[in-house]
PDB file of C-alpha atoms in Angstrom:
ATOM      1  CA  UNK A   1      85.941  90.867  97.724  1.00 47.00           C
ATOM      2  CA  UNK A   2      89.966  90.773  98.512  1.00 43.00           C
ATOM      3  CA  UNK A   3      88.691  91.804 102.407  1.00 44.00           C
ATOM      4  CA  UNK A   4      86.093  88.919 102.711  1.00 40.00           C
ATOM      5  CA  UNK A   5      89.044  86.689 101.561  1.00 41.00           C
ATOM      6  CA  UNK A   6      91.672  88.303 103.916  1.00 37.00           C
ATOM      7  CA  UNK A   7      89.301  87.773 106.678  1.00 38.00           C
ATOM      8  CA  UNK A   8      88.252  84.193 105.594  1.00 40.00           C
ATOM      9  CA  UNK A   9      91.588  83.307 105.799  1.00 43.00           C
ATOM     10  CA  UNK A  10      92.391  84.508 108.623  1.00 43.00           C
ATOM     11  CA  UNK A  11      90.086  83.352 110.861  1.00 42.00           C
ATOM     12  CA  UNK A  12      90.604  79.361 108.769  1.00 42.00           C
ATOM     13  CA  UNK A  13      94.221  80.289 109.883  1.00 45.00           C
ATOM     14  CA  UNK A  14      93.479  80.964 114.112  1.00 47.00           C
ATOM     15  CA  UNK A  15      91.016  77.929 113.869  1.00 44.00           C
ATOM     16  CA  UNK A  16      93.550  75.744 112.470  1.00 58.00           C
ATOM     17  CA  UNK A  17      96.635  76.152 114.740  1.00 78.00           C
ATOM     18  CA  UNK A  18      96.364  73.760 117.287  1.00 87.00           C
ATOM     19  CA  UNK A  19      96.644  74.625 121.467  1.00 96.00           C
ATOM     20  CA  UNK A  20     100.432  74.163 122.300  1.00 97.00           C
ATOM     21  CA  UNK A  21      99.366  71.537 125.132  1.00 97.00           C
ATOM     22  CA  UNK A  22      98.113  69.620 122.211  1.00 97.00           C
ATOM     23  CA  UNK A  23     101.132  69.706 119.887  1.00 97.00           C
ATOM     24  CA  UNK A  24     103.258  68.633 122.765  1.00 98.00           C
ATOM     25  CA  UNK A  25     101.283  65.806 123.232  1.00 98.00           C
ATOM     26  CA  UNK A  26     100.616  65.215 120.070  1.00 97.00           C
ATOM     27  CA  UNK A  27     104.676  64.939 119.530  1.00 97.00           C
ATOM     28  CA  UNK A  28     104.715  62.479 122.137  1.00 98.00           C
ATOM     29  CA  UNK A  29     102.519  60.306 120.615  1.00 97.00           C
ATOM     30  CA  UNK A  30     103.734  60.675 117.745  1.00 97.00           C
ATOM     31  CA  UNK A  31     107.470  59.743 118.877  1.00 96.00           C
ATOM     32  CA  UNK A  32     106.281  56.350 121.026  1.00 94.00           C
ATOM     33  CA  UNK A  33     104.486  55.646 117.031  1.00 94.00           C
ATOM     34  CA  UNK A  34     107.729  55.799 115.739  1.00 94.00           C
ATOM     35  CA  UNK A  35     110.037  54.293 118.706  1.00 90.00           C
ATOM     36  CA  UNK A  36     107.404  51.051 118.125  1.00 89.00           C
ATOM     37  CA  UNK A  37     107.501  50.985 114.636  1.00 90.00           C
ATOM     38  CA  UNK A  38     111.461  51.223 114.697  1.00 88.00           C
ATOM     39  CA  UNK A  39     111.955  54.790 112.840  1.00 92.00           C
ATOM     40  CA  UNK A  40     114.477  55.990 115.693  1.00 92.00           C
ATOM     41  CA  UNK A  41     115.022  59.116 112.928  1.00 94.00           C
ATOM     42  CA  UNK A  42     111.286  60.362 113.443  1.00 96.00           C
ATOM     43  CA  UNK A  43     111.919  60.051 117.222  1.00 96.00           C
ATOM     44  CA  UNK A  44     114.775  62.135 117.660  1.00 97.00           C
ATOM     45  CA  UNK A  45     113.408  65.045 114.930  1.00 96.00           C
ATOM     46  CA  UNK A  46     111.611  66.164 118.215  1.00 97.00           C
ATOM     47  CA  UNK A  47     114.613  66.262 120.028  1.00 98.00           C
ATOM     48  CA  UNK A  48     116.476  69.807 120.593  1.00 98.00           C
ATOM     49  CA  UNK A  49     120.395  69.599 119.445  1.00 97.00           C
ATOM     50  CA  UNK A  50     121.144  70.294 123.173  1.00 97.00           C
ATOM     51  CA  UNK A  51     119.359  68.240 124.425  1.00 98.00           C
ATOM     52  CA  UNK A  52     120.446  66.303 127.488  1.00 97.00           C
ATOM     53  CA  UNK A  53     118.380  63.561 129.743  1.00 96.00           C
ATOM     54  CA  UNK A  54     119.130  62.109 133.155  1.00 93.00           C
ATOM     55  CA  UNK A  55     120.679  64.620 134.255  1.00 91.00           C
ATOM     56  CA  UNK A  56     123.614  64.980 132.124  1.00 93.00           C
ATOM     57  CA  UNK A  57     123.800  60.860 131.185  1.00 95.00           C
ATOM     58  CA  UNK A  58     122.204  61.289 127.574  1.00 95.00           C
ATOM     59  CA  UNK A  59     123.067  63.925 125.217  1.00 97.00           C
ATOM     60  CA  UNK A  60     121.367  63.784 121.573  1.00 97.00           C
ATOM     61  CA  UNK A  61     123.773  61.515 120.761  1.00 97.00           C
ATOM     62  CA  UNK A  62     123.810  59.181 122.903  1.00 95.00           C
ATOM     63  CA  UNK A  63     119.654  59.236 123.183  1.00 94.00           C
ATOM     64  CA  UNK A  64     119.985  58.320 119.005  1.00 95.00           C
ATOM     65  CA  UNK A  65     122.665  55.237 120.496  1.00 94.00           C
ATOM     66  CA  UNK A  66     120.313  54.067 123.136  1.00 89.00           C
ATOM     67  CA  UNK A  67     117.575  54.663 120.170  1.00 88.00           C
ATOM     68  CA  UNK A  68     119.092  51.860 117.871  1.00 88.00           C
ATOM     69  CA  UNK A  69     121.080  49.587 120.554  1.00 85.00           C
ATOM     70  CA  UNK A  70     117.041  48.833 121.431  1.00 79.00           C
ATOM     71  CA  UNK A  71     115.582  48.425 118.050  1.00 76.00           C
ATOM     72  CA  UNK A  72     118.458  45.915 116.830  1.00 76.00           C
ATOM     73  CA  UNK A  73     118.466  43.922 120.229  1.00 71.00           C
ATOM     74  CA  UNK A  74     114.501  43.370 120.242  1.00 67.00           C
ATOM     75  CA  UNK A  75     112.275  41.720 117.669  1.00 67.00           C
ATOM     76  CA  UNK A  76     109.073  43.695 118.447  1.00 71.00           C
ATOM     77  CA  UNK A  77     108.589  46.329 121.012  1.00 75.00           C
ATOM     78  CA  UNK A  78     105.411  47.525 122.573  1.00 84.00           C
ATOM     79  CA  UNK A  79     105.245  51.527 123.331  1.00 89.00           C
ATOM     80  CA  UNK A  80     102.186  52.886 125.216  1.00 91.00           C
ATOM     81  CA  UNK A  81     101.600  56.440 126.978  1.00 95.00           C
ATOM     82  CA  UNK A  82      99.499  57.123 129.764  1.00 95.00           C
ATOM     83  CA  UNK A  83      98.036  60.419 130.262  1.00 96.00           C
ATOM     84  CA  UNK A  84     100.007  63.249 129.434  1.00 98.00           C
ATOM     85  CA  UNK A  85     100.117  66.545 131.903  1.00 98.00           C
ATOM     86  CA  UNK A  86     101.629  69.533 130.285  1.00 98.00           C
ATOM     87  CA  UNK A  87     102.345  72.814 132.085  1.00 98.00           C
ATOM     88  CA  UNK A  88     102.970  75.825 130.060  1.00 98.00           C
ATOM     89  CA  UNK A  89     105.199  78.714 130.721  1.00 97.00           C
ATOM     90  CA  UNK A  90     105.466  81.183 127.126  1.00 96.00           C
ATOM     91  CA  UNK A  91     107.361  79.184 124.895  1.00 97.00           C
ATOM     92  CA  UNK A  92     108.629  76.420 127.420  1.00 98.00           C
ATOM     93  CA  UNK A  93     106.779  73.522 128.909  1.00 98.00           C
ATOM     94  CA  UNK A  94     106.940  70.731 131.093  1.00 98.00           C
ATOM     95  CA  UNK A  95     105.115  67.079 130.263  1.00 98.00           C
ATOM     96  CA  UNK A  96     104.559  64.511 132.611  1.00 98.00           C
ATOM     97  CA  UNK A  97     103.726  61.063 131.402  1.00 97.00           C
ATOM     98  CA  UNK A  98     103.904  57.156 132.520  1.00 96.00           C
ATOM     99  CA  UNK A  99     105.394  54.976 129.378  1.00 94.00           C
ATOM    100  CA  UNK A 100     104.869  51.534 129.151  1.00 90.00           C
ATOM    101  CA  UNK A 101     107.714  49.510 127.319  1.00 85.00           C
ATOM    102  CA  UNK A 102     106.920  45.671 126.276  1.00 82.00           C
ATOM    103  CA  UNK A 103     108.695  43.345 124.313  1.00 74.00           C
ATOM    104  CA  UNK A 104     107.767  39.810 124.068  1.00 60.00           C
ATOM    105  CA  UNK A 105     111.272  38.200 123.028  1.00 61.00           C
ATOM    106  CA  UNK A 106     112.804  39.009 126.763  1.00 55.00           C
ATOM    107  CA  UNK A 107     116.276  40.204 125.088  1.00 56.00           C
ATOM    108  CA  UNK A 108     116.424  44.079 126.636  1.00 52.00           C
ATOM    109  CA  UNK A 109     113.159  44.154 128.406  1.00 49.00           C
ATOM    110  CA  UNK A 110     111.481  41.226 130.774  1.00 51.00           C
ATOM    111  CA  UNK A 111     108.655  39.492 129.205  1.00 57.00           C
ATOM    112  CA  UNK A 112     106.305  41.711 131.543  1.00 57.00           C
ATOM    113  CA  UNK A 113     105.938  45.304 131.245  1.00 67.00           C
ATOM    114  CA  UNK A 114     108.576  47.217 131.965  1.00 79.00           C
ATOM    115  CA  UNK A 115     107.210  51.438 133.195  1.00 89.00           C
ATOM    116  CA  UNK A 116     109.105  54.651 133.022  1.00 92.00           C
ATOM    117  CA  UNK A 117     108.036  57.425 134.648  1.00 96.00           C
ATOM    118  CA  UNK A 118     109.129  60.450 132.672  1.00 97.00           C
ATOM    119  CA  UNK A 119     109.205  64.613 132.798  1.00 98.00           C
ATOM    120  CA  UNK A 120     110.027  66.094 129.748  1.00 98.00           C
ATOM    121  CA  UNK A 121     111.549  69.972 128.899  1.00 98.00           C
ATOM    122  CA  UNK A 122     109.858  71.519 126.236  1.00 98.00           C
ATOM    123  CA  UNK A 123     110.951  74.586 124.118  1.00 98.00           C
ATOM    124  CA  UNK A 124     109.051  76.514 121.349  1.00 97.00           C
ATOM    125  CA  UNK A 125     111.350  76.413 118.283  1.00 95.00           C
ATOM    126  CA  UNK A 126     109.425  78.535 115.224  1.00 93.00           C
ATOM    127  CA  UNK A 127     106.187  76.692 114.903  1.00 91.00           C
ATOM    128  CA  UNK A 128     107.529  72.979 116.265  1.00 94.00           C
ATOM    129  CA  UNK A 129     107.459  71.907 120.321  1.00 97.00           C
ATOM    130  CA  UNK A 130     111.269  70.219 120.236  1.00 98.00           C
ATOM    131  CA  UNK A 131     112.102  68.401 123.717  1.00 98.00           C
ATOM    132  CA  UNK A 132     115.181  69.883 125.110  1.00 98.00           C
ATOM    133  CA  UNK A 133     115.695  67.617 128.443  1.00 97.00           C
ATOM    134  CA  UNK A 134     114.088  64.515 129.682  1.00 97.00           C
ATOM    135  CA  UNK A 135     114.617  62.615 133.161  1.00 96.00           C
ATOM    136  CA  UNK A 136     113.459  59.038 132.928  1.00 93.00           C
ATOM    137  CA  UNK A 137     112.834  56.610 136.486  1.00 91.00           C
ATOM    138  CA  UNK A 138     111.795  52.504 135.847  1.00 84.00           C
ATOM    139  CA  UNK A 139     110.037  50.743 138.163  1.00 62.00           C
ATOM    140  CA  UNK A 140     109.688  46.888 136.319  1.00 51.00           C
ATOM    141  CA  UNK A 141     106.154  45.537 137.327  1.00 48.00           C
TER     142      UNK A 141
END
């Protein structure tokens, strides 16, 4: 009986963990959720302590800055992601992704959409996908 509920459990256990391309992306979604709905906080728990983005122009630190300087200056803000391609290396990965930024009041972003093209650093930290370094390019359309 104890053996049929070792084994139960284990196999409920390899069924439930989810493929690391999906976590990743389901981080990512989960972070343009929160960047829409305001909750910089729930953004940057997916960011690494080290992390650094444009090549050395954002630390954590200044991400969380840019984070809130954009939720005070607009009234609403739109956050969409396009299809997300992750390459896996062990515990490291790489997602690509197009985001789409709107915001209707035209105080940090132009009425029309506004896209980033972005590659993200992924690192395996204990069971959580944290992003470690992100490079971000705009092209306004």
């Amino acid at each position: 009986m104890v053996m049929t509920f070792v084994l139960v459990w284990s196999l409920a256990s390899c069924a439930a963990r989810v493929p690391d391309a999906e976590a990743i992306r389901a981080a990512i979604g989960e972070m343009a959720a929160a960047a829409e709905a305001r909750r910089t906080g729930d953004v940057l728990e997916r960011i690494a302590a080290d992390f650094t983005g444009n090549d050395g122009e954002f630390d954590r630190a200044g991400l969380e800055r840019l984070l809130r300087a954009r939720v005070l200056a607009a009234q609403s803000a739109g956050v969409s992601i396009g299809r997300v391609e992750v390459e896996l290396d062990g515990d490291r990965a790489v997602a690509r992704f197009e985001m789409t930024l709107t915001d209707g009041s035209g105080r940090w972003l132009p009425d029309r959409r506004f896209v980033l093209d972005v590659t993200t650093g992924w690192r395996r930290e204990g069971r959580d996908w944290l992003c470690y370094n992100a490079s971000w390019s705009s092209d306004a359309r």
